[in-house]
């Protein structure tokens, strides 16, 4: 990257330097992969009373933010292929419904009136959209859209952000699960894993209609327990909550989001790569295991083979090596710079080589079978878990 690029392209774009969320979004977009940023102000904006987004519209909004990347704050149009939205559906009818739902859904934030009095501001996130008209039965095409000035302002003001996974977003089957996932991802990245919220705030944040699930037992069963099951299976963290009561009524909830340890991170990566059709059965452990008869290999031999392969992969490099190809045996400062960078960013200030030693001990022989995205996410999850358990050094 040249010097002119480091100055963020042009003088009239210098204001983006104050928006950390957009800098990270641009970096993730350049990197590629499944992760993307949702600005914190957009995560925390609440629905207007009685309104919410359906699961499909919520997914579309997430895809729009992913596609816009580091340019989401700019007063420009963004474009996406319809095929990236359909996900296997043959027709485009649902895309029209989702776009129209995004146009008419209102959000709210606290503001001041022209007299300086407390006021509630209501606004939408999508200003205009274009959908290519199909001709002669063809199902190809693009959509184009612009975010509203209010949406761009929220994006530009966001110094915090949630790092989300595209496969996880598209894998949720409940809109409430997706919203709680966003809240958890935001707070974990802030290193503030606690979310304390009253019932009015919870309904506004998740988009739960005031007349729906009036009995908290129903809300717990239909919303919270469903969301927890999906998040624990698909996210890079887990969620628990405590219920604060006044008499018999629940008046407040305290959510705690905890990063998964390394083995659980690997299971999540594997699950996201599987087909969604059997996901609920796997979550409920109702999938039957097939016993395959045949010769077995002694665990000791497997351990020696894996250790031997690991030592070869981790030998000092003499040619350019692939990043995250194998976890180094020695210090991460030399020959494992990408691992060291992850440890510094997510380890909370603890000695990175100390975290690495604890990681090797926990993973054992399993470490030799990991590489690429799985290894990167497993290592990052362990660093976050290490810091979460110990706090600041």
Coordinates of C-alpha atoms in Angstrom, one line a residue:
X1 CA 0.0 0.0 0.0
X2 CA 1.4 3.3 -1.0
X3 CA 1.7 6.4 1.1
X4 CA -1.3 8.1 -0.6
X5 CA -3.4 5.1 0.4
X6 CA -2.4 5.5 4.0
X7 CA -3.8 9.0 3.9
X8 CA -7.2 7.4 3.1
X9 CA -7.3 8.4 -0.6
X10 CA -8.2 12.1 -0.6
X11 CA -8.4 15.2 1.5
X12 CA -12.2 15.3 1.3
X13 CA -12.3 11.8 2.9
X14 CA -10.2 12.6 5.9
X15 CA -13.2 12.6 8.3
X16 CA -13.3 8.8 8.0
X17 CA -10.1 8.6 10.0
X18 CA -12.2 9.3 13.1
X19 CA -14.6 6.4 12.4
X20 CA -12.8 3.3 13.7
X21 CA -15.6 1.1 12.7
X22 CA -15.2 2.1 9.0
X23 CA -11.5 1.6 9.0
X24 CA -11.9 -1.9 10.4
X25 CA -14.7 -2.6 7.9
X26 CA -12.4 -1.6 5.0
X27 CA -9.6 -3.8 6.3
X28 CA -11.9 -6.8 6.6
X29 CA -13.3 -6.2 3.1
X30 CA -9.7 -6.1 1.7
X31 CA -8.9 -9.3 3.6
X32 CA -11.9 -11.2 2.2
X33 CA -13.4 -14.1 4.2
X34 CA -16.6 -14.4 6.1
X35 CA -16.2 -11.7 8.8
X36 CA -17.6 -8.2 8.5
X37 CA -18.3 -5.2 10.7
X38 CA -21.6 -3.7 11.8
X39 CA -21.1 -0.3 13.4
X40 CA -22.0 -0.1 17.1
X41 CA -24.5 2.8 16.6
X42 CA -26.5 0.6 14.2
X43 CA -26.5 -2.3 16.5
X44 CA -27.8 -0.2 19.4
X45 CA -30.5 1.8 17.5
X46 CA -33.9 0.6 18.7
X47 CA -37.1 -0.2 16.8
X48 CA -40.0 2.1 17.0
X49 CA -42.7 0.7 19.3
X50 CA -44.6 -2.0 17.5
X51 CA -42.2 -2.4 14.6
X52 CA -39.4 -4.8 13.9
X53 CA -37.7 -6.5 11.0
X54 CA -38.4 -10.0 9.9
X55 CA -35.5 -12.5 9.8
X56 CA -35.2 -12.2 6.0
X57 CA -35.1 -8.4 6.1
X58 CA -32.6 -8.5 8.9
X59 CA -30.4 -10.7 6.9
X60 CA -30.7 -8.4 3.9
X61 CA -29.7 -5.4 5.9
X62 CA -26.6 -7.3 7.2
X63 CA -25.7 -8.2 3.6
X64 CA -26.1 -4.6 2.6
X65 CA -23.7 -3.5 5.4
X66 CA -21.2 -6.2 4.5
X67 CA -21.3 -5.2 0.8
X68 CA -20.9 -1.5 1.5
X69 CA -17.9 -2.2 3.8
X70 CA -15.8 0.8 4.6
X71 CA -17.8 2.9 2.2
X72 CA -21.1 2.6 4.1
X73 CA -20.8 6.1 5.5
X74 CA -20.4 7.8 2.1
X75 CA -23.3 9.5 0.2
X76 CA -23.0 7.0 -2.6
X77 CA -25.0 4.1 -4.0
X78 CA -24.1 0.5 -3.2
X79 CA -24.8 -2.6 -5.4
X80 CA -25.3 -6.3 -4.9
X81 CA -26.3 -9.2 -7.1
X82 CA -29.8 -10.7 -6.5
X83 CA -28.2 -14.2 -6.5
X84 CA -26.2 -13.3 -3.4
X85 CA -29.5 -12.7 -1.6
X86 CA -31.6 -15.5 -2.9
X87 CA -29.4 -18.3 -1.4
X88 CA -30.9 -21.1 -3.6
X89 CA -34.4 -19.7 -4.1
X90 CA -35.3 -19.6 -7.7
X91 CA -37.6 -16.5 -7.8
X92 CA -36.9 -12.9 -6.8
X93 CA -40.3 -12.1 -5.4
X94 CA -39.0 -12.3 -1.8
X95 CA -36.3 -9.6 -2.6
X96 CA -39.1 -7.1 -3.4
X97 CA -40.8 -7.8 -0.1
X98 CA -37.6 -7.5 1.9
X99 CA -36.7 -4.2 0.2
X100 CA -40.1 -2.7 0.9
X101 CA -40.0 -3.9 4.5
X102 CA -36.6 -2.1 5.0
X103 CA -38.1 1.1 3.5
X104 CA -41.1 1.2 5.8
X105 CA -39.5 0.1 9.1
X106 CA -38.8 3.0 11.5
X107 CA -36.0 3.2 14.1
X108 CA -35.7 5.6 17.0
X109 CA -33.0 7.3 19.0
X110 CA -33.0 9.9 21.8
X111 CA -32.4 13.5 20.5
X112 CA -33.1 17.1 21.2
X113 CA -35.9 19.2 19.7
X114 CA -35.4 22.6 18.1
X115 CA -36.0 24.1 21.6
X116 CA -33.4 21.9 23.3
X117 CA -36.0 19.7 24.9
X118 CA -35.7 15.9 25.1
X119 CA -37.2 14.3 22.0
X120 CA -37.4 11.0 20.2
X121 CA -36.2 11.0 16.6
X122 CA -37.7 8.5 14.2
X123 CA -36.1 7.6 10.9
X124 CA -35.5 4.8 8.3
X125 CA -32.2 3.3 7.2
X126 CA -32.8 3.0 3.5
X127 CA -33.3 6.2 1.5
X128 CA -33.8 4.7 -2.0
X129 CA -33.4 1.4 -3.8
X130 CA -33.4 0.2 -7.4
X131 CA -34.2 -3.3 -8.6
X132 CA -33.4 -4.3 -12.1
X133 CA -36.5 -5.3 -14.0
X134 CA -36.3 -8.9 -15.3
X135 CA -36.7 -9.4 -19.0
X136 CA -37.7 -12.6 -20.9
X137 CA -37.9 -14.6 -17.7
X138 CA -34.2 -14.2 -16.8
X139 CA -33.5 -14.4 -13.1
X140 CA -30.2 -12.5 -13.1
X141 CA -29.9 -8.9 -12.0
X142 CA -28.8 -6.5 -9.4
X143 CA -30.2 -4.3 -6.7
X144 CA -28.9 -0.8 -5.8
X145 CA -29.5 1.2 -2.7
X146 CA -28.6 4.3 -0.7
X147 CA -28.5 4.6 3.1
X148 CA -30.3 7.6 4.6
X149 CA -28.4 10.6 6.0
X150 CA -29.4 9.4 9.5
X151 CA -28.0 5.9 8.8
X152 CA -24.8 7.3 7.4
X153 CA -24.4 9.6 10.4
X154 CA -24.8 6.7 12.8
X155 CA -22.2 4.7 10.8
X156 CA -19.8 7.6 10.7
X157 CA -20.1 8.3 14.5
X158 CA -19.5 4.7 15.5
X159 CA -16.1 4.2 17.2
X160 CA -17.2 0.7 18.4
X161 CA -18.4 -2.1 16.2
X162 CA -19.5 -5.8 16.2
X163 CA -17.4 -8.3 14.2
X164 CA -19.9 -10.7 12.8
X165 CA -19.7 -13.8 10.7
X166 CA -21.6 -14.0 7.4
X167 CA -22.3 -17.7 7.7
X168 CA -23.6 -17.3 11.2
X169 CA -25.9 -14.4 10.2
X170 CA -27.4 -16.4 7.4
X171 CA -27.7 -19.5 9.6
X172 CA -29.9 -18.1 12.3
X173 CA -33.6 -19.1 12.1
X174 CA -34.9 -16.5 14.5
X175 CA -34.8 -12.8 14.1
X176 CA -34.4 -12.5 17.9
X177 CA -31.4 -14.8 17.8
X178 CA -29.8 -12.5 15.2
X179 CA -30.4 -9.3 17.2
X180 CA -29.0 -10.9 20.4
X181 CA -26.0 -12.1 18.4
X182 CA -25.3 -8.6 17.3
X183 CA -25.6 -7.3 20.9
X184 CA -23.2 -9.9 22.1
X185 CA -20.7 -9.4 19.3
X186 CA -20.6 -5.7 20.0
X187 CA -20.1 -6.0 23.8
X188 CA -17.5 -8.7 23.5
X189 CA -15.4 -6.5 21.1
X190 CA -15.8 -3.6 23.6
X191 CA -14.5 -6.0 26.3
X192 CA -17.7 -5.3 28.3
X193 CA -19.4 -8.7 28.1
X194 CA -22.3 -7.7 30.4
X195 CA -25.6 -6.2 29.1
X196 CA -28.0 -5.0 31.7
X197 CA -31.4 -4.1 30.3
X198 CA -34.9 -3.6 31.5
X199 CA -37.9 -5.3 29.8
X200 CA -38.9 -2.2 27.8
X201 CA -35.3 -1.8 26.6
X202 CA -35.1 -5.5 25.7
X203 CA -38.3 -5.4 23.7
X204 CA -37.1 -2.3 21.8
X205 CA -33.6 -3.8 21.1
X206 CA -34.9 -7.1 19.9
X207 CA -38.0 -5.8 18.2
X208 CA -40.5 -7.7 20.3
X209 CA -44.0 -6.4 20.0
X210 CA -45.3 -4.9 23.3
X211 CA -48.4 -7.1 23.0
X212 CA -46.5 -10.3 22.2
X213 CA -45.3 -12.7 24.9
X214 CA -46.9 -10.7 27.7
X215 CA -46.1 -13.5 30.1
X216 CA -42.4 -13.7 30.8
X217 CA -42.4 -17.5 30.8
X218 CA -43.5 -17.3 27.2
X219 CA -40.9 -14.8 26.3
X220 CA -38.2 -16.9 28.0
X221 CA -39.3 -20.0 26.1
X222 CA -40.1 -18.5 22.7
X223 CA -37.3 -15.9 22.5
X224 CA -34.5 -16.2 25.0
X225 CA -34.1 -20.0 25.0
X226 CA -34.3 -20.2 21.3
X227 CA -31.8 -17.4 20.9
X228 CA -29.4 -19.0 23.3
X229 CA -29.5 -22.4 21.6
X230 CA -28.8 -20.9 18.2
X231 CA -26.1 -18.5 19.5
X232 CA -24.3 -21.2 21.5
X233 CA -24.2 -23.3 18.3
X234 CA -23.3 -20.8 15.6
X235 CA -21.6 -17.8 17.3
X236 CA -18.0 -17.5 18.5
X237 CA -19.4 -16.9 22.0
X238 CA -22.0 -18.2 24.4
X239 CA -24.8 -16.3 26.2
X240 CA -26.3 -16.7 29.7
X241 CA -28.7 -14.4 31.6
X242 CA -29.9 -13.7 35.1
X243 CA -33.4 -12.5 35.8
X244 CA -33.9 -9.7 38.3
X245 CA -37.4 -9.7 39.9
X246 CA -39.5 -7.3 41.8
X247 CA -41.9 -9.6 43.6
X248 CA -42.9 -12.2 41.1
X249 CA -42.4 -9.9 38.0
X250 CA -39.1 -10.0 36.0
X251 CA -38.1 -6.3 35.7
X252 CA -34.5 -6.6 34.4
X253 CA -32.2 -9.0 32.7
X254 CA -28.4 -9.3 33.0
X255 CA -26.8 -11.0 29.9
X256 CA -23.3 -12.3 30.0
X257 CA -21.5 -13.1 26.8
X258 CA -18.4 -15.4 27.0
X259 CA -16.0 -16.2 24.2
X260 CA -15.7 -19.9 23.4
X261 CA -12.5 -21.8 24.2
X262 CA -10.5 -23.3 21.4
X263 CA -12.2 -26.7 21.0
X264 CA -15.6 -25.1 21.0
X265 CA -14.4 -22.6 18.4
X266 CA -13.4 -25.5 16.1
X267 CA -16.8 -27.1 16.6
X268 CA -18.5 -23.9 15.6
X269 CA -16.4 -23.5 12.4
X270 CA -17.3 -27.1 11.5
X271 CA -21.0 -26.5 12.2
X272 CA -21.1 -23.4 10.0
X273 CA -19.6 -25.5 7.2
X274 CA -22.3 -28.1 7.4
X275 CA -25.7 -28.0 5.7
X276 CA -28.3 -26.2 7.8
X277 CA -30.9 -29.0 7.3
X278 CA -29.7 -31.1 10.2
X279 CA -28.6 -28.2 12.4
X280 CA -31.4 -28.5 15.0
X281 CA -31.0 -32.2 15.3
X282 CA -27.3 -31.8 15.9
X283 CA -28.0 -29.0 18.4
X284 CA -30.3 -31.3 20.4
X285 CA -28.0 -34.3 20.1
X286 CA -30.7 -36.3 18.3
X287 CA -28.4 -37.3 15.4
X288 CA -27.6 -41.0 15.4
X289 CA -23.9 -41.9 15.2
X290 CA -22.9 -44.6 12.7
X291 CA -20.5 -47.2 13.9
X292 CA -18.0 -48.2 11.2
X293 CA -16.3 -51.6 11.7
X294 CA -12.7 -51.9 10.8
X295 CA -9.2 -51.9 12.0
X296 CA -8.3 -49.4 14.7
X297 CA -5.1 -47.5 15.3
X298 CA -3.5 -47.2 18.7
X299 CA -4.0 -43.6 20.2
X300 CA -0.2 -43.6 21.0
X301 CA 0.7 -44.1 17.4
X302 CA -1.8 -41.4 16.2
X303 CA -0.2 -39.0 18.8
X304 CA 3.3 -39.7 17.5
X305 CA 2.3 -39.3 13.9
X306 CA 0.5 -36.0 14.6
X307 CA 3.5 -34.7 16.7
X308 CA 5.9 -35.6 13.9
X309 CA 3.8 -33.8 11.3
X310 CA 3.4 -30.8 13.6
X311 CA 7.2 -30.5 14.1
X312 CA 7.8 -30.6 10.4
X313 CA 5.1 -27.9 9.7
X314 CA 6.6 -25.7 12.4
X315 CA 10.2 -26.0 11.4
X316 CA 12.0 -22.7 10.7
X317 CA 10.9 -21.3 7.3
X318 CA 13.3 -21.2 4.4
X319 CA 10.7 -20.3 1.8
X320 CA 7.7 -18.0 2.0
X321 CA 5.0 -19.8 4.0
X322 CA 1.3 -19.7 4.0
X323 CA -0.2 -17.8 6.9
X324 CA -1.9 -19.8 9.7
X325 CA -0.7 -23.0 8.1
X326 CA 0.5 -24.4 11.4
X327 CA 0.9 -23.2 15.0
X328 CA 4.6 -22.5 15.8
X329 CA 6.4 -24.5 18.4
X330 CA 8.5 -21.6 19.7
X331 CA 8.0 -17.9 20.3
X332 CA 5.3 -16.3 18.2
X333 CA 7.4 -13.3 17.6
X334 CA 9.6 -15.1 15.1
X335 CA 8.1 -17.1 12.3
X336 CA 4.5 -16.7 13.6
X337 CA 3.9 -13.0 13.3
X338 CA 0.2 -13.4 12.3
X339 CA -0.4 -15.4 15.5
X340 CA 1.4 -12.9 17.6
X341 CA -0.7 -10.1 16.1
X342 CA -3.9 -11.9 17.0
X343 CA -2.6 -12.5 20.6
X344 CA -1.8 -8.8 21.1
X345 CA -5.2 -7.7 19.8
X346 CA -7.3 -10.2 21.7
X347 CA -5.2 -11.3 24.6
X348 CA -6.0 -8.3 26.8
X349 CA -2.3 -7.4 27.5
X350 CA -1.2 -10.8 28.7
X351 CA 2.1 -12.2 27.5
X352 CA 1.4 -13.7 24.1
X353 CA 3.9 -16.5 24.3
X354 CA 2.4 -17.4 27.7
X355 CA -1.0 -17.6 26.1
X356 CA 0.4 -19.7 23.3
X357 CA 1.9 -22.2 25.8
X358 CA -1.4 -22.6 27.5
X359 CA -3.1 -23.0 24.1
X360 CA -0.7 -25.8 23.1
X361 CA -1.2 -27.6 26.4
X362 CA -5.0 -27.5 26.1
X363 CA -5.1 -28.5 22.4
X364 CA -2.5 -31.3 22.6
X365 CA -2.3 -33.5 19.6
X366 CA -5.4 -31.9 18.0
X367 CA -3.3 -28.8 17.2
X368 CA -1.5 -30.7 14.5
X369 CA -4.7 -31.2 12.5
X370 CA -5.6 -27.5 12.4
X371 CA -4.7 -24.9 9.7
X372 CA -6.0 -21.9 7.9
X373 CA -9.3 -20.4 9.0
X374 CA -10.0 -23.1 11.7
X375 CA -6.6 -22.5 13.3
X376 CA -6.9 -18.7 13.2
X377 CA -10.4 -18.7 14.8
X378 CA -9.4 -21.3 17.3
X379 CA -6.4 -19.3 18.4
X380 CA -8.3 -16.0 18.5
X381 CA -11.1 -17.6 20.5
X382 CA -8.6 -19.0 23.0
X383 CA -7.0 -15.6 23.4
X384 CA -10.4 -14.0 24.1
X385 CA -11.3 -16.7 26.5
X386 CA -7.9 -16.5 28.3
X387 CA -8.4 -12.7 28.8
X388 CA -12.1 -13.1 29.8
X389 CA -11.2 -15.6 32.5
X390 CA -8.3 -13.6 34.0
X391 CA -9.2 -10.0 33.4
X392 CA -6.4 -7.4 32.9
X393 CA -2.9 -8.4 33.9

